[in-house]
Amino acid sequence: ATTDPYIAAIPKVELHVHIEGIISADLKWKFSQRNGQAIINPRTNQPFASLDELRDSHDTLKPRTGSRMDNTEETLSFFEAYYGGFEVLKTQQDYFDLAMDYYEHAAAMNVRYAEIFFDPQGHTRVGTTWETMMCGFRDAWLKAARDLHVASKWIMCFLRDESPESAMQHYEAALPYRDMIVGIGLDSNEVGRPPSLFDDVFARARSDGFRITAHCDVGTSYPLEHIRQVISSIAGTGADRIDHGLNAASDAELMHLIKQKGLGMTICPWSYIRHQPLDEVFQRIRALHDAGVMIAVASDDPAFMEDTWVLENLLVLKKYCGFGNEEMRRLAENAIQMCWASDDAKEDML
Ligand code: HPA
Ligand code: ZN
């Protein structure tokens, strides 16, 4: 519940949310019950006996807010929980319901347009077909635009801890669905996986007309060199946006480059404060904003934070960056400017 009607009423554009990042314990339980498929507790190898037990496990694997966790412990427990969610999605109806769950939240927060990430490799490797996945998403995509007035496009992300060959195979398999897909991204565990590994598939996507973005996660485990590649070299001349990239706030040269190229950055405050000191996070976000870098606020993985959607991310940023309504309005306009919808569609977003 919000106590900030002004922020609630702003028409919003959300550019960084993983559809799999909204798979809460409750949604997992719903799908597994419906499909008659037990969920195995990875810590005990036994099926979860109740929703409460599953909720407890989900909460334990969620990173804790407040202290610095740059080591792999935080990353691994997050990914264990996150990829666990993929296994409960079995039918086209599951994919439809999952997407509708996002769209209903979006409509309630006055989100007018979203670019939604999905990770096809995470689905195909547990045996889901492209058709099951994309037909479920497609029906929801059309229904949301028609009935909820939430327009959207999808961004296919490659898992950077999978091979470049797998990325290319998935790229080709996605082409029949390209009316839904506006861009290509890069996510999953960044340790030891520079964006340059995926040069070939990004260059191909660029020449086929897709927009390009890539995650640069936050914390000392992730080198500035990855941000440099995203700015300057992936897909030939660099990406069209950067996802996260907050580490750049400590490097004047990188900030200058980002500004010079007009790259927007998607910023997801709840994702950072779950494993980095709060003061530092908001100082850095402010530093980017004050330097004139275009940032847009988004939610990343609401079910793996504190049930925090784009609205809650805007509110926490407003509070700790000390922004007034005018600055919050500017952030909303940044998102419109940064999005990959047509100019006509952008006019309808205000
Ligand atoms: N980082 C990298 N990959 C991800 C994330 C993230 O925060 N969320 C979902 N996939
Ligand atoms: Zn993300």
Tab-separated table of C-alpha atoms in Angstrom, residues 147-337:
chain	number	residue	atom	x	y	z
A	147	ASP	CA	-8.170	-5.479	-21.564
A	148	LEU	CA	-5.697	-3.850	-19.155
A	149	HIS	CA	-4.210	-1.143	-21.393
A	150	VAL	CA	-0.714	-2.348	-20.605
A	151	ALA	CA	1.308	-2.412	-23.832
A	152	SER	CA	4.572	-4.359	-23.841
A	153	LYS	CA	7.375	-6.016	-25.723
A	154	TRP	CA	9.723	-8.794	-24.668
A	155	ILE	CA	13.517	-8.867	-24.341
A	156	MET	CA	15.104	-12.281	-24.774
A	157	CYS	CA	18.086	-12.671	-22.453
A	158	PHE	CA	20.915	-15.106	-22.905
A	159	LEU	CA	22.236	-16.847	-19.826
A	160	ARG	CA	25.880	-15.750	-19.751
A	161	ASP	CA	26.874	-18.849	-17.790
A	162	GLU	CA	25.696	-20.968	-20.728
A	163	SER	CA	27.747	-21.243	-23.945
A	164	PRO	CA	27.731	-18.762	-26.842
A	165	GLU	CA	26.656	-21.690	-29.066
A	166	SER	CA	23.568	-22.215	-26.938
A	167	ALA	CA	22.839	-18.487	-27.165
A	168	MET	CA	23.014	-18.652	-30.966
A	169	GLN	CA	20.731	-21.711	-31.119
A	170	HIS	CA	18.178	-19.962	-28.948
A	171	TYR	CA	18.469	-16.787	-30.989
A	172	GLU	CA	17.528	-18.691	-34.128
A	173	ALA	CA	14.710	-20.559	-32.423
A	174	ALA	CA	13.188	-17.248	-31.287
A	175	LEU	CA	12.943	-15.705	-34.744
A	176	PRO	CA	9.403	-17.017	-35.435
A	177	TYR	CA	8.263	-14.962	-32.420
A	178	ARG	CA	10.007	-11.760	-33.307
A	179	ASP	CA	6.836	-9.691	-33.473
A	180	MET	CA	6.824	-9.900	-29.662
A	181	ILE	CA	10.553	-9.423	-29.146
A	182	VAL	CA	12.124	-5.979	-29.355
A	183	GLY	CA	15.551	-6.639	-27.919
A	184	ILE	CA	18.257	-8.998	-26.760
A	185	GLY	CA	19.809	-8.939	-23.285
A	186	LEU	CA	22.373	-10.783	-21.197
A	187	ASP	CA	21.833	-11.963	-17.623
A	188	SER	CA	22.560	-14.703	-15.040
A	189	ASN	CA	25.821	-15.184	-13.160
A	190	GLU	CA	28.377	-12.629	-14.378
A	191	VAL	CA	31.428	-13.998	-12.576
A	192	GLY	CA	34.071	-14.769	-15.205
A	193	ARG	CA	31.612	-14.182	-18.067
A	194	PRO	CA	32.417	-10.949	-19.949
A	195	PRO	CA	29.913	-9.681	-22.530
A	196	SER	CA	32.528	-10.101	-25.286
A	197	LEU	CA	31.969	-13.883	-25.188
A	198	PHE	CA	28.671	-13.195	-26.922
A	199	ASP	CA	29.957	-10.813	-29.608
A	200	ASP	CA	28.804	-12.978	-32.504
A	201	VAL	CA	25.205	-13.365	-31.447
A	202	PHE	CA	24.888	-9.695	-30.450
A	203	ALA	CA	26.312	-8.574	-33.800
A	204	ARG	CA	23.844	-10.811	-35.610
A	205	ALA	CA	20.925	-9.527	-33.529
A	206	ARG	CA	21.941	-5.942	-34.203
A	207	SER	CA	22.123	-6.517	-37.954
A	208	ASP	CA	18.672	-8.169	-37.818
A	209	GLY	CA	17.271	-5.014	-36.213
A	210	PHE	CA	17.014	-5.971	-32.534
A	211	ARG	CA	17.972	-3.539	-29.771
A	212	ILE	CA	20.739	-4.618	-27.392
A	213	THR	CA	21.209	-4.413	-23.644
A	214	ALA	CA	23.220	-6.332	-21.039
A	215	HIS	CA	23.342	-6.729	-17.287
A	216	CYS	CA	26.356	-5.352	-15.432
A	217	ASP	CA	25.715	-6.448	-11.864
A	218	VAL	CA	26.580	-4.387	-8.798
A	219	GLY	CA	29.400	-5.125	-6.339
A	220	THR	CA	33.116	-5.784	-6.264
A	221	SER	CA	32.791	-9.187	-8.013
A	222	TYR	CA	31.988	-7.482	-11.316
A	223	PRO	CA	34.786	-5.665	-13.175
A	224	LEU	CA	34.407	-2.262	-14.807
A	225	GLU	CA	35.786	-3.879	-17.942
A	226	HIS	CA	32.381	-5.561	-18.447
A	227	ILE	CA	30.683	-2.152	-18.398
A	228	ARG	CA	33.288	-0.828	-20.833
A	229	GLN	CA	32.481	-3.639	-23.285
A	230	VAL	CA	28.758	-3.003	-23.023
A	231	ILE	CA	29.289	0.716	-23.707
A	232	SER	CA	31.785	0.431	-26.528
A	233	SER	CA	32.134	-2.919	-28.200
A	234	ILE	CA	29.316	-5.468	-27.939
A	235	ALA	CA	27.232	-5.752	-31.109
A	236	GLY	CA	30.011	-3.847	-32.901
A	237	THR	CA	29.527	-0.374	-31.493
A	238	GLY	CA	28.131	-1.051	-28.041
A	239	ALA	CA	24.684	-1.621	-26.550
A	240	ASP	CA	21.628	0.638	-26.595
A	241	ARG	CA	21.139	0.487	-22.811
A	242	ILE	CA	22.872	-0.825	-19.699
A	243	ASP	CA	21.046	-2.884	-17.079
A	244	HIS	CA	22.253	-1.917	-13.574
A	245	GLY	CA	25.872	-0.794	-14.161
A	246	LEU	CA	25.939	1.115	-10.876
A	247	ASN	CA	29.645	0.318	-10.448
A	248	ALA	CA	30.250	2.968	-13.131
A	249	ALA	CA	29.379	5.672	-10.592
A	250	SER	CA	32.889	5.328	-9.170
A	251	ASP	CA	34.591	5.903	-12.514
A	252	ALA	CA	34.441	9.385	-14.051
A	253	GLU	CA	35.606	8.197	-17.452
A	254	LEU	CA	32.888	5.551	-17.729
A	255	MET	CA	30.204	7.977	-16.590
A	256	HIS	CA	31.394	10.399	-19.229
A	257	LEU	CA	31.245	7.717	-21.941
A	258	ILE	CA	27.743	6.627	-20.927
A	259	LYS	CA	26.549	10.205	-21.108
A	260	GLN	CA	28.309	10.919	-24.357
A	261	LYS	CA	26.691	7.904	-26.014
A	262	GLY	CA	23.305	8.766	-24.538
A	263	LEU	CA	22.937	5.301	-23.008
A	264	GLY	CA	20.199	4.975	-20.444
A	265	MET	CA	20.672	2.788	-17.393
A	266	THR	CA	17.947	0.694	-15.761
A	267	ILE	CA	18.258	0.993	-11.997
A	268	CYS	CA	16.597	-1.400	-9.543
A	269	PRO	CA	17.213	-0.131	-5.978
A	270	TRP	CA	15.791	-3.154	-4.127
A	271	SER	CA	18.169	-5.458	-6.003
A	272	TYR	CA	21.187	-3.576	-4.720
A	273	ILE	CA	20.180	-2.917	-1.137
A	274	ARG	CA	19.601	-6.637	-0.652
A	275	HIS	CA	23.391	-7.078	-0.741
A	276	GLN	CA	25.074	-3.642	-0.584
A	277	PRO	CA	25.098	-0.888	2.057
A	278	LEU	CA	22.072	1.328	1.586
A	279	ASP	CA	23.849	4.703	1.869
A	280	GLU	CA	26.379	3.751	-0.744
A	281	VAL	CA	23.703	2.518	-3.162
A	282	PHE	CA	21.726	5.743	-3.064
A	283	GLN	CA	24.819	7.968	-3.158
A	284	ARG	CA	25.808	6.213	-6.365
A	285	ILE	CA	22.371	6.451	-7.931
A	286	ARG	CA	22.360	10.164	-7.092
A	287	ALA	CA	25.834	10.592	-8.537
A	288	LEU	CA	24.681	9.156	-11.869
A	289	HIS	CA	21.527	11.251	-11.918
A	290	ASP	CA	23.338	14.449	-10.892
A	291	ALA	CA	25.969	13.853	-13.584
A	292	GLY	CA	23.166	13.885	-16.156
A	293	VAL	CA	23.143	10.158	-16.904
A	294	MET	CA	19.672	8.982	-17.884
A	295	ILE	CA	18.352	6.444	-15.390
A	296	ALA	CA	15.020	4.609	-15.311
A	297	VAL	CA	13.777	2.830	-12.197
A	298	ALA	CA	12.517	-0.769	-12.377
A	299	SER	CA	11.870	-3.819	-10.204
A	300	ASP	CA	14.144	-6.649	-11.543
A	301	ASP	CA	12.863	-9.635	-9.494
A	302	PRO	CA	9.982	-8.580	-7.206
A	303	ALA	CA	9.396	-12.059	-5.723
A	304	PHE	CA	13.015	-12.311	-4.611
A	305	MET	CA	13.103	-8.970	-2.810
A	306	GLU	CA	10.395	-7.947	-0.370
A	307	ASP	CA	7.522	-8.241	-2.838
A	308	THR	CA	8.777	-4.950	-4.221
A	309	TRP	CA	7.449	-3.905	-7.642
A	310	VAL	CA	8.286	-0.824	-9.687
A	311	LEU	CA	6.208	1.383	-7.396
A	312	GLU	CA	8.106	0.295	-4.272
A	313	ASN	CA	11.395	0.801	-6.100
A	314	LEU	CA	10.380	4.363	-6.984
A	315	LEU	CA	9.327	5.030	-3.394
A	316	VAL	CA	12.533	3.768	-1.798
A	317	LEU	CA	14.583	5.800	-4.251
A	318	LYS	CA	12.543	8.933	-3.632
A	319	LYS	CA	13.072	8.571	0.101
A	320	TYR	CA	16.792	7.859	0.170
A	321	CYS	CA	17.853	10.052	-2.755
A	322	GLY	CA	15.749	12.873	-1.325
A	323	PHE	CA	13.992	13.495	-4.638
A	324	GLY	CA	10.951	15.722	-5.000
A	325	ASN	CA	7.991	15.129	-7.288
A	326	GLU	CA	9.585	17.012	-10.147
A	327	GLU	CA	12.617	14.749	-10.156
A	328	MET	CA	10.406	11.664	-9.894
A	329	ARG	CA	8.441	12.871	-12.901
A	330	ARG	CA	11.723	13.295	-14.764
A	331	LEU	CA	12.665	9.685	-14.020
A	332	ALA	CA	9.362	8.556	-15.511
A	333	GLU	CA	10.085	10.609	-18.617
A	334	ASN	CA	13.562	9.084	-18.838
A	335	ALA	CA	11.956	5.635	-19.045
A	336	ILE	CA	9.757	6.766	-21.923
A	337	GLN	CA	12.755	8.197	-23.722
